[in-house]
Coordinates of C-alpha atoms in Angstrom, one line a residue:
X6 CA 73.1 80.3 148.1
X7 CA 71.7 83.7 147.3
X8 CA 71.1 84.3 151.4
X9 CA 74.2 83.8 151.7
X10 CA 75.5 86.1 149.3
X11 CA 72.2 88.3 150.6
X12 CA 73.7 88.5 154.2
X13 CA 77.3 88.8 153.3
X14 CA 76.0 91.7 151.2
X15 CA 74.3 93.0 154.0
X16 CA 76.9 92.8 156.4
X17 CA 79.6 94.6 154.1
X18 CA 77.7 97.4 153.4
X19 CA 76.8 97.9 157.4
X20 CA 80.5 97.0 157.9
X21 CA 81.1 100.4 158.2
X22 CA 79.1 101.2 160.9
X23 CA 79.7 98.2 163.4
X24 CA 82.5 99.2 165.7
X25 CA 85.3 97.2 164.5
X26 CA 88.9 98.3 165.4
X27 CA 91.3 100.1 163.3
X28 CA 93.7 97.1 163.3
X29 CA 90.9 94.4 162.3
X30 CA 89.7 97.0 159.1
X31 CA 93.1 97.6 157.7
X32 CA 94.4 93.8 158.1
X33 CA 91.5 93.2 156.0
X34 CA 92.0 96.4 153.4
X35 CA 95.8 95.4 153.1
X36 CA 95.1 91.2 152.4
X37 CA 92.0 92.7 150.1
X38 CA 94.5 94.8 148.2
X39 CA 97.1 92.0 147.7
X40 CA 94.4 89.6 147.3
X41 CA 93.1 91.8 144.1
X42 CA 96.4 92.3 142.7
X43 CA 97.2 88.6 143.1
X44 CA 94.0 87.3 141.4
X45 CA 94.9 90.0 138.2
X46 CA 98.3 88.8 138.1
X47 CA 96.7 85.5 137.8
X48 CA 94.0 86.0 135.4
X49 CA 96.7 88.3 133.4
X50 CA 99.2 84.9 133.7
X51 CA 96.8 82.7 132.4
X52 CA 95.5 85.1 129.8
X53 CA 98.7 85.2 128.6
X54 CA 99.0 81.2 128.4
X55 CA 102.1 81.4 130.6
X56 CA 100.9 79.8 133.3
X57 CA 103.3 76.4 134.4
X58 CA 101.5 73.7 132.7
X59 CA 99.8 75.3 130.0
X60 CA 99.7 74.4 126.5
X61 CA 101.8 77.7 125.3
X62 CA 104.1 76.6 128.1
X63 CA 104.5 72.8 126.5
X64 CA 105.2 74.2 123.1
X65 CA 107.5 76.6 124.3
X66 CA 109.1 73.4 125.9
X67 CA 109.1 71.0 123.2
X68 CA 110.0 73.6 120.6
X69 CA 113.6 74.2 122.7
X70 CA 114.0 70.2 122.1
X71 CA 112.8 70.1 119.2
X72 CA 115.3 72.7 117.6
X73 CA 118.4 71.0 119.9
X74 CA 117.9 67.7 118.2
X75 CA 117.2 68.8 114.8
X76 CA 119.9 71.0 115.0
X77 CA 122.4 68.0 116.3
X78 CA 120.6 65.9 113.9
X79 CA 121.1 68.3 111.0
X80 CA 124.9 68.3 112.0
X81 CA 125.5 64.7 112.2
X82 CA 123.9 64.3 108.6
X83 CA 126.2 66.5 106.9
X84 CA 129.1 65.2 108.7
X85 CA 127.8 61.5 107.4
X86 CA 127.1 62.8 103.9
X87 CA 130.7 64.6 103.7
X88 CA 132.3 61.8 105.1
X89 CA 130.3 59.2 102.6
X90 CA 131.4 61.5 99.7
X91 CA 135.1 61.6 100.6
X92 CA 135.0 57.5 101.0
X93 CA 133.6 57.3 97.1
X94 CA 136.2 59.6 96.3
X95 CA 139.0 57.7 98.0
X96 CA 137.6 54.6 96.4
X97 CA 137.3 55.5 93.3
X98 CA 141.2 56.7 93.8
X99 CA 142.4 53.6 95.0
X100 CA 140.0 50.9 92.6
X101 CA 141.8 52.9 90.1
X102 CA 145.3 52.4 91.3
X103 CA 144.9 48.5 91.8
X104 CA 143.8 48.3 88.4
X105 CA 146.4 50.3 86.9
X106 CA 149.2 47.5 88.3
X107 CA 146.9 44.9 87.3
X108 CA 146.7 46.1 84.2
X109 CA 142.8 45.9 83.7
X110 CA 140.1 47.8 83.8
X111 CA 137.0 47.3 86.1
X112 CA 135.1 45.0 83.3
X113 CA 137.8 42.6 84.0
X114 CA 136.8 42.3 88.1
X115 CA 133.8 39.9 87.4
X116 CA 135.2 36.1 87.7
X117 CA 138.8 37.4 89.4
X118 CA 138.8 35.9 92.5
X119 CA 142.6 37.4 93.3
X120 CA 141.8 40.9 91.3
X121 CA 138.5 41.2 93.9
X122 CA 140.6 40.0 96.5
X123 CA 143.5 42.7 95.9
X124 CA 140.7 45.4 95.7
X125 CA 139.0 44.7 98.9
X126 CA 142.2 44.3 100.6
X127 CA 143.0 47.8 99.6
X128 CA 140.0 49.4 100.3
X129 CA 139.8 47.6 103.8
X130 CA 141.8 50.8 105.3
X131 CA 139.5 53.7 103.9
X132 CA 136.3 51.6 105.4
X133 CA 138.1 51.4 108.7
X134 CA 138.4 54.8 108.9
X135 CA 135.4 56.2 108.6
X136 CA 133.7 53.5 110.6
X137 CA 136.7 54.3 113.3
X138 CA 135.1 57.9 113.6
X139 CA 132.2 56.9 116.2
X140 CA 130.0 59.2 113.9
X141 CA 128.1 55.7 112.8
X142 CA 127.3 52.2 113.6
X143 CA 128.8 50.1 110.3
X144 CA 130.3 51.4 107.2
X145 CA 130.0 49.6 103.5
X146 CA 131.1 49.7 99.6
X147 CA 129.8 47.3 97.0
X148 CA 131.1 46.9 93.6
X149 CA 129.3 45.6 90.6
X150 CA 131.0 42.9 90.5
X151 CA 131.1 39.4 90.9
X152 CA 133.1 36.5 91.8
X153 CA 130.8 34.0 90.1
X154 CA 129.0 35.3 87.0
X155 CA 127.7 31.8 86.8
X156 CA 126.4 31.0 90.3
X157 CA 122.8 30.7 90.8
X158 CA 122.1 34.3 92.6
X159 CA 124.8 36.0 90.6
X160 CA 122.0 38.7 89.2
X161 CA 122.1 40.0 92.5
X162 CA 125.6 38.9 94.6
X163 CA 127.9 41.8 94.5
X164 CA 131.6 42.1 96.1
X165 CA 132.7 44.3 98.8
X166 CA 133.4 44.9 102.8
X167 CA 130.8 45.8 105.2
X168 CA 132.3 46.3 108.8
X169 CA 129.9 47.4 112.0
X170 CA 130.2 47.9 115.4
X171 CA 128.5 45.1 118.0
X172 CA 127.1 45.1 121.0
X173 CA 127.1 48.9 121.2
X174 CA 126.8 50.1 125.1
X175 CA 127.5 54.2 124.4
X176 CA 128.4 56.5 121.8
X177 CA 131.7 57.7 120.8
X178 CA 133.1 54.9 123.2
X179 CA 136.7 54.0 121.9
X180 CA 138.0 50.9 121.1
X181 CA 134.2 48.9 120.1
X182 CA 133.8 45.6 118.8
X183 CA 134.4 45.8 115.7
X184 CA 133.7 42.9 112.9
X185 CA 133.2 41.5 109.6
X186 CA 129.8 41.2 108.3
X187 CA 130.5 40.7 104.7
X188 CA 133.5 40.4 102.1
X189 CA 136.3 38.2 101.7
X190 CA 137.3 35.8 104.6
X191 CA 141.1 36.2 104.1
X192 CA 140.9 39.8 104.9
X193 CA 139.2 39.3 108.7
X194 CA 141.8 36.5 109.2
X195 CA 144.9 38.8 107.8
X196 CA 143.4 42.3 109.8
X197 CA 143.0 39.6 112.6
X198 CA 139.3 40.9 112.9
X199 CA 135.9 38.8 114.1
X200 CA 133.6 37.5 111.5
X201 CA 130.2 38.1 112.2
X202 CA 128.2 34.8 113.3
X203 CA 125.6 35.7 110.3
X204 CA 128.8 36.8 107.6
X205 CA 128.8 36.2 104.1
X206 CA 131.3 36.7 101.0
X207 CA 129.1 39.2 99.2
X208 CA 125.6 41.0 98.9
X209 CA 122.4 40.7 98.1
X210 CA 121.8 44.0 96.5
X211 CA 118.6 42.8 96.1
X212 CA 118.0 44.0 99.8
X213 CA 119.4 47.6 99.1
X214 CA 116.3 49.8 97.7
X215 CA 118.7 52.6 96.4
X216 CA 121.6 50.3 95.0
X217 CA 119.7 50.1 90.8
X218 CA 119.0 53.0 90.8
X219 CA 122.4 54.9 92.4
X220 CA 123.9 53.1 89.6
X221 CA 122.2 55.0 87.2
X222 CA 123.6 58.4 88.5
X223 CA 124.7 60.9 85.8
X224 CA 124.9 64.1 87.7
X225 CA 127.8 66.1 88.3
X226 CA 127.9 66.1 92.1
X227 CA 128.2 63.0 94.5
X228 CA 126.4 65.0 97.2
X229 CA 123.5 65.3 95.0
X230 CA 123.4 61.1 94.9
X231 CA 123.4 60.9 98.6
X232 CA 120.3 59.1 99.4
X233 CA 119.0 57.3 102.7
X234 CA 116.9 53.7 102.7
X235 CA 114.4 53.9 105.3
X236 CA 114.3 51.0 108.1
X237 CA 115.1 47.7 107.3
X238 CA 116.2 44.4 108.9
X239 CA 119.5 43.6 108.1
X240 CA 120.0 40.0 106.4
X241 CA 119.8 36.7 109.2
X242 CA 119.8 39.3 112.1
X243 CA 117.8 40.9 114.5
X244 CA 119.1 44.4 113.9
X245 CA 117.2 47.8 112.5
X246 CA 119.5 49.7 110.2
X247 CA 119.1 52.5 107.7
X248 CA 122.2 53.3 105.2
X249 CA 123.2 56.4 103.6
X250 CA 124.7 55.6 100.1
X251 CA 126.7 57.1 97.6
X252 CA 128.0 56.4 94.3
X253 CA 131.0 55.2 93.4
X254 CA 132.4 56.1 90.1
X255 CA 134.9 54.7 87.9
X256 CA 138.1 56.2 86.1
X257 CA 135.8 57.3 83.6
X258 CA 133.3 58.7 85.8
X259 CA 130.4 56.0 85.8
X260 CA 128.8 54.4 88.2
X261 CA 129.8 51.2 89.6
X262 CA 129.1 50.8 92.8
X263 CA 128.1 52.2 95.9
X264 CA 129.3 53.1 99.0
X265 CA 128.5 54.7 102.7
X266 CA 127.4 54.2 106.2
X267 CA 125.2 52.3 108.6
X268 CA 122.5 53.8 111.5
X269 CA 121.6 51.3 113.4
X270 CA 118.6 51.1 115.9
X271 CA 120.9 50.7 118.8
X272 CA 123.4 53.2 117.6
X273 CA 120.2 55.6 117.1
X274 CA 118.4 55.1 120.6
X275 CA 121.7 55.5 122.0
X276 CA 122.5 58.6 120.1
X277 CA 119.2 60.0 121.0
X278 CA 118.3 59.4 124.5
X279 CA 114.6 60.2 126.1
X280 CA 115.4 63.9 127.0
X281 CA 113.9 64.8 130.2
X282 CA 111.5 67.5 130.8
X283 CA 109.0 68.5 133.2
X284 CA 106.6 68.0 131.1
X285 CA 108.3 64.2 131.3
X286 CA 110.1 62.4 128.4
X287 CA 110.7 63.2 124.7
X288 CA 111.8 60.7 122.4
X289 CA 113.0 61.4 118.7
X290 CA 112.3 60.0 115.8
X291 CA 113.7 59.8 112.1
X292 CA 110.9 59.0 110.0
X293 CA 109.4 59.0 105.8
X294 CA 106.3 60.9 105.9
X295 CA 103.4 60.1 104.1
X296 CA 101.1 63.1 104.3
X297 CA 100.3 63.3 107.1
X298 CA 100.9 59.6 108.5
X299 CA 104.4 58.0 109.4
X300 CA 104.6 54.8 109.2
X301 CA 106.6 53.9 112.5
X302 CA 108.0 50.2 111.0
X303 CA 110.1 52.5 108.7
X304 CA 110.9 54.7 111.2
X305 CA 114.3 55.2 113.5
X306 CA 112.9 55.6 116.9
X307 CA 115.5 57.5 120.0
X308 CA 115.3 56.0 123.5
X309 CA 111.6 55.5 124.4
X310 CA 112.0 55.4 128.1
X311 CA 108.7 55.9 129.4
X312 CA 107.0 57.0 126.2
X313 CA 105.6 54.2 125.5
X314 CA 106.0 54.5 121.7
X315 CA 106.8 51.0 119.6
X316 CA 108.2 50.9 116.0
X317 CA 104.6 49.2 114.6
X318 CA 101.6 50.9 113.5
X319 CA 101.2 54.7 111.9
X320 CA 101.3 57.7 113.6
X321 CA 99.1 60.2 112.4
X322 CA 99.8 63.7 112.7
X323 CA 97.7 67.2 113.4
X324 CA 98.7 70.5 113.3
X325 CA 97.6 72.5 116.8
X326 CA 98.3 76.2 117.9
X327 CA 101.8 75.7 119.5
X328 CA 102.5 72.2 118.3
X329 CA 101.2 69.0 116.9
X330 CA 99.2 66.2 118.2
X331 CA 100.5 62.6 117.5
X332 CA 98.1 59.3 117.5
X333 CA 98.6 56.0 117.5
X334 CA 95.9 53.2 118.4
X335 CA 97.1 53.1 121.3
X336 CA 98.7 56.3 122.6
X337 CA 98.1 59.9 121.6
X338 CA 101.5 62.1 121.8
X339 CA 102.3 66.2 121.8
X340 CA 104.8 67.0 119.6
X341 CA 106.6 68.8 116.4
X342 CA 108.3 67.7 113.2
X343 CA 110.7 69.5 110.8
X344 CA 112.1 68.1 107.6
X345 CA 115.9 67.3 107.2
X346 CA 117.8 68.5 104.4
X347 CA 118.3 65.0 102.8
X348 CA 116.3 62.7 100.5
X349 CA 114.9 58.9 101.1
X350 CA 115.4 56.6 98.3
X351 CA 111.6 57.1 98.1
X352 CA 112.2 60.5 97.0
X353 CA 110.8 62.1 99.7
X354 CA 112.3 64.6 102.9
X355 CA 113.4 62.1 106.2
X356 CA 111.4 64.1 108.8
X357 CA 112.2 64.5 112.3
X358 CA 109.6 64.4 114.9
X359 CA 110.4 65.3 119.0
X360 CA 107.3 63.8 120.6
X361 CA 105.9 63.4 124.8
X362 CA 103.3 61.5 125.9
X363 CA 100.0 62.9 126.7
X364 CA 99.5 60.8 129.6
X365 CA 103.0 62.3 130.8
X366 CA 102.0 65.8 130.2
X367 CA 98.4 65.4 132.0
X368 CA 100.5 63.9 134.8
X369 CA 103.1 66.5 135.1
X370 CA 100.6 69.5 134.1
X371 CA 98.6 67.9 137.1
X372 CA 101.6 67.8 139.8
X373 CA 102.7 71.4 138.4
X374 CA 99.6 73.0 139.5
X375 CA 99.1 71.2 142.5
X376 CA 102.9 72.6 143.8
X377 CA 101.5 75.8 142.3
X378 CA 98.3 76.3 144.6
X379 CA 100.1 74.9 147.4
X380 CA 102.1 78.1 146.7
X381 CA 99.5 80.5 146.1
X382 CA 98.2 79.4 149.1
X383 CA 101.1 79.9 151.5
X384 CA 101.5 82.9 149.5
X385 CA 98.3 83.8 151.0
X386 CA 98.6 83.0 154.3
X387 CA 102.2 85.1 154.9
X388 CA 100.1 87.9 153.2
X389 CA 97.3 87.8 155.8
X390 CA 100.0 87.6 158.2
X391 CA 102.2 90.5 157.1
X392 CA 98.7 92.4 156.6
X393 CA 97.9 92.0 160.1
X394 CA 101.8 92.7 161.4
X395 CA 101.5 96.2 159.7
X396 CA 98.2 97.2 160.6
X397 CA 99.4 96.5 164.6
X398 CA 102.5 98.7 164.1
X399 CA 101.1 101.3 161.8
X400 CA 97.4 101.4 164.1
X401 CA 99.1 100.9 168.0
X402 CA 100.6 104.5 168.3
X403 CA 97.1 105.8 167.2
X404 CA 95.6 103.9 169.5
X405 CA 98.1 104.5 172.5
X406 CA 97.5 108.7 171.3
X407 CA 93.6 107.9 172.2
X408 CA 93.5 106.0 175.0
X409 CA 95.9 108.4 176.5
X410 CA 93.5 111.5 176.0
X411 CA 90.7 109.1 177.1
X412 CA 92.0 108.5 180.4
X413 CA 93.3 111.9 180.7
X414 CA 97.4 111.3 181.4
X415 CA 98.7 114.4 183.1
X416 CA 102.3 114.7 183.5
X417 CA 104.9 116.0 185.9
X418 CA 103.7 119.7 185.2
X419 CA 99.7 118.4 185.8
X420 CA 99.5 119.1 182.2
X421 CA 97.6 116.6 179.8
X422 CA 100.7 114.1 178.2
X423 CA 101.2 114.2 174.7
X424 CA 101.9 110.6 173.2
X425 CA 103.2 110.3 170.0
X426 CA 101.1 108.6 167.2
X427 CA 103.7 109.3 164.3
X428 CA 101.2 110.7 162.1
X429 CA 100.8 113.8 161.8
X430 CA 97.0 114.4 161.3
X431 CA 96.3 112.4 164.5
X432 CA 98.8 113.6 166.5
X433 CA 97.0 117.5 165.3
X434 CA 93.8 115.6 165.7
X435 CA 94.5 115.0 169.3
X436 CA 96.7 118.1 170.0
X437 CA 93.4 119.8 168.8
X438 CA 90.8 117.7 171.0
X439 CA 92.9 118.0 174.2
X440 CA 93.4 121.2 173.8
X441 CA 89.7 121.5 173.2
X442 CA 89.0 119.7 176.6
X443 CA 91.3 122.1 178.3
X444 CA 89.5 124.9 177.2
X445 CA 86.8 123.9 178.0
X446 CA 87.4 123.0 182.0
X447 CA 89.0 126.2 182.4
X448 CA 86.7 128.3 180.8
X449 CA 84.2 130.1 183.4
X450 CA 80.9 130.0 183.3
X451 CA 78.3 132.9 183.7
X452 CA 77.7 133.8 187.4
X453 CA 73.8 133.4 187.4
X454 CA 74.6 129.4 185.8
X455 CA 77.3 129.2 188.2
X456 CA 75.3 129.7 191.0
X457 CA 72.1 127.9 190.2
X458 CA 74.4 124.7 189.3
X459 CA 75.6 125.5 193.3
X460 CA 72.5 125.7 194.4
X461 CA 71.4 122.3 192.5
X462 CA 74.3 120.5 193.7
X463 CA 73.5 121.5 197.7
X464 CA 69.5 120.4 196.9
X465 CA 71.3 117.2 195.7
X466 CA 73.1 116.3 199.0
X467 CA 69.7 116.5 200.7
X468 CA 68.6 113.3 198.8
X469 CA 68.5 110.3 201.1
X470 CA 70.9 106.9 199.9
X471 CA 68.0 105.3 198.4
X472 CA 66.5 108.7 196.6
X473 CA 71.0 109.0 195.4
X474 CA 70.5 105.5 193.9
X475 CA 67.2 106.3 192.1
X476 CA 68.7 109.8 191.0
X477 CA 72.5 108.0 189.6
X478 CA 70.2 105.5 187.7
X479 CA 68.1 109.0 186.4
X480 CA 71.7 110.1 185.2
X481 CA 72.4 107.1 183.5
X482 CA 69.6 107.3 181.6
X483 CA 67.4 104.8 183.3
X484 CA 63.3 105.3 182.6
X485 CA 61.3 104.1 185.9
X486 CA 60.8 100.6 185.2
X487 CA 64.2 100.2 184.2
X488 CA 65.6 101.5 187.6
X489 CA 63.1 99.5 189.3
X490 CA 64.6 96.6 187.8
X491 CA 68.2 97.4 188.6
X492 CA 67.7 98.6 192.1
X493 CA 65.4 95.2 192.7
X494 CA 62.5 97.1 194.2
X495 CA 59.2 97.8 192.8
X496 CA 58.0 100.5 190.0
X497 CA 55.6 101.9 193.3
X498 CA 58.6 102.6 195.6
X499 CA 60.7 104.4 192.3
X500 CA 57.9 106.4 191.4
X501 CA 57.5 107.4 195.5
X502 CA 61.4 108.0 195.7
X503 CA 60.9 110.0 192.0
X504 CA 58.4 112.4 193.9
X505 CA 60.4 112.9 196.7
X506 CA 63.7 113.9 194.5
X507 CA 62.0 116.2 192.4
X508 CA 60.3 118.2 195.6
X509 CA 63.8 118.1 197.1
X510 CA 65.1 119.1 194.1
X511 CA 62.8 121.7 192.9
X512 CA 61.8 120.9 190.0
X513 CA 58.3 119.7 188.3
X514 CA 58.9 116.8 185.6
X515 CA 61.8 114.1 185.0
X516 CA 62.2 116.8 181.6
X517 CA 63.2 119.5 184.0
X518 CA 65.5 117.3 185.9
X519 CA 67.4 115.9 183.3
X520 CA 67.7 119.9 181.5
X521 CA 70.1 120.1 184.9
X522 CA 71.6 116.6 184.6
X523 CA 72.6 117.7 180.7
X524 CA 74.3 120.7 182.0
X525 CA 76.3 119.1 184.7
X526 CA 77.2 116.9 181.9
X527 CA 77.8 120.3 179.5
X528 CA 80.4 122.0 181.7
X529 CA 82.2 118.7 182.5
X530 CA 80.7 119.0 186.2
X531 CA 79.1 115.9 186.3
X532 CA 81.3 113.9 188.6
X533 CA 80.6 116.6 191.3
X534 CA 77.0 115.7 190.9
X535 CA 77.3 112.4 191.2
X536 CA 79.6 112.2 193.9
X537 CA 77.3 115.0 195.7

């Protein structure tokens, strides 16, 4: 390897004085040029961390995703939360209305099968309505109250309505399957409204994380009772949900019940879908956060198309320069993760994570830079090809200017023809050099020169056509045994015909005769020797 660099060393520092043409050395001074200004831009791109592909590049992507879906996420929380806070209100309203014309008080509900009855079928409309919005899946209140005090589960069996959506296909679809998933049966078969195959009359708060302790809320401000369950399997299904709930407060302002709406896994991934990049898919993901491990059971997970990501397992999480690497057991993700403004039962932020595969990204990093060789590279090629275009046309007129004073072009007026280079030097350059040549023909020489060159060329005419041949190859520069071996005869017969020319001649030594031969050549009088 060092040869090789050895003799390409070599060769470009003698470059210079091989006779290469003027197009060939500025084709390869232009594409040199480019080529260095291409390779800096390069280096400077990749410096940078701009290049497609690169790492500053991914963050830069998932960072413009990231802040769309919190941003949407953020937005459809606060609409929820609003919406949840106007349904306790509304509630509380209404509980307080049917009381009032049943003349009791909400310590009478327990163990009044018509009183429960009359509330549910009055609060039936509110729950309708917000579930009617297409901002959620389900919608829910629970009162503390029972129909049974005395029943075995009654610690734990609590009235109310809990209408969702099934068989979701797309968001904000009108006119969805609607039905009845918990509360009185009467009310389905009077709002003429499917029971759920896994219905029952009341719940098991038991199931609800936030429901003791939501009834033990004594602030001033429903918003700040607004608290999210993480993920949980609904009762005898095979649905994911997460609820939002809110207290419900009495006519004196104390807790007794809850209220609010339903995520469901399906309403989610549809809300959510893989967004596509070219980096390939993101999914998004609603998660509690544990340090710095999510625990992906609990978590809501967007549509996973060709992330591979399942909701088992924990995902743990660490920081990077422009954004954060995401591990399972199985799969390793690129990513970033932002808390919501909102609080888990648990106490703790919801976070929302946008994540991408890194298989996907090594994938699409891969393809990236192969389309952006492939680029470079006909990049390249047009350069080398525009290099060598420009050099023609800039170097031909140059060229045509000194070929034209080579050959001597004359024209009409037997005067030598100027042609045109278009640059001004060499155009002077050869303005100059003809000019030169002129002069020089037309310039006389000294009488005594004159005449000796006369006499020379008249001792010349004497020479036989063998001795002429010897004495052309003399003028050409040929020693004796080179001569003998052009003119095919011996070194003997040039030397005899090398005697005989210099006696006819008149001169002493091949020296002498090639002084004359030089002056011929001098006064541009050469031809008239050779042609004797």
């Amino acid at each position: 390897m060092s040869h090789l660099f050895h003799k390409i060393g070599y060769s470009l520092r003698h470059w210079s004085e091989v006779g290469v043409t003027m197009q060939r050395k500025l084709t390869v001074y232009f594409a040199c040029t480019v080529l260095v200004v291409f390779v800096a831009a390069v280096v400077l791109i990749r410096t940078a961390g701009i290049m497609p592909g690169s790492e500053r590049n991914l963050g830069e992507t998932l960072a413009v995703q990231h802040q769309n879906t919190f941003s949407a996420m953020t937005k459809q929380m606060d609409l929820l939360t609003a919406r949840s806070i106007h349904l306790s209100e509304e509630i509380t309203w209404t509980m307080e209305q049917v009381l009032i014309e049943h003349g009791k008080t909400f310590e009478d509900v327990n163990d009044n099968p018509q009183l429960i009855l009359d509330l549910e079928d009055s609060l039936y409309g509110a729950l309708e309505t917000v579930l009617r919005s297409n901002a959620c899946s389900g919608a829910f209140f629970i009162l503390d109250a029972t129909v049974n005090t005395k029943a075995e589960e009654a610690d734990t069996s609590r009235m109310g309505v809990y209408l969702r959506f099934s068989d979701l296909k797309a968001v904000g679809t009108a006119d969805q399957h609607m039905v009845y998933f918990r509360g009185a049966a009467d009310i389905a078969r009077k709002k003429q409204i499917q029971m759920h195959n896994r219905w029952d009359l009341e719940f098991d708060t038991a199931l609800i994380p936030c429901y003791e302790t939501l009834l033990n809320f004594n602030q001033n401000r429903l918003a700040e009772g607004a608290v999210w369950t993480e993920r949980f399997r609904l009762k005898d299904t095979w649905e994911d949900v997460i609820l939002l709930c809110i207290p419900v407060l009495d006519q004196n302002g104390v807790p007794c019940g809850i209220c609010g709406i339903e995520l469901s896994q399906l309403y989610f991934a549809l809300s959510y879908p893989a967004a596509e990049s070219r980096f390939g898919n993101m999914v998004t993901l609603l998660a509690p956060a544990e340090g710095r491990k999510y625990d992906l059971s609990k978590a809501m997970i967007g549509n996973a198309a060709g992330t591979y990501l399942k909701p088992s397992g924990l995902l743990n999480i660490r920081s990077g320069k422009y954004y954060q690497t995401a591990s399972t057991e199985a799969e390793r993700y690129f990513g970033l993760s932002s808390p919501l403004d909102a609080r888990l039962c648990s106490g703790q932020p919801p976070m929302v994570l946008t994540l991408l595969s890194e298989d996907s990204y090594h994938q699409a990093s891969h393809r990236i830079r192969q389309i952006w060789f492939a680029g470079a590279a006909v990049f390249l090629i047009l350069i080398l090809l525009l290099a060598g275009g420009v050099s023609g046309h800039f170097s031909a007129p140059i060229v045509r200017s000194l070929n034209a004073m080579q050959q001597r072009k004359t024209g009409e007026d037997g005067q030598n023809a100027r042609i045109r280079s278009g640059i001004s030097e060499i155009d002077a350059l050869v303005s100059f050099l003809q000019t030169r040549s002129e002069e020089l023909k037309t310039r006389e020489l000294p009488p005594e020169i004159d005449t000796m060159l006369q006499e020379f060329k008249v001792r010349a005419g004497k020479l036989t056509p063998a001795e002429r041949m010897i004495f052309q190859l003399f003028i050409d520069g040929c020693d004796v045994q080179t001569a003998a071996e052009r003119s095919f005869v011996s070194v003997a017969t040039v030397r005899k015909h090398n005697t005989s020319i210099n006696r006819k001649l008149e001169v002493s030594n091949r020296e002498e005769l090639m002084v004359y031969v030089d002056l011929f050549r001098r006064c541009g009088r050469l031809e008239e020797l050779k042609n004797g």
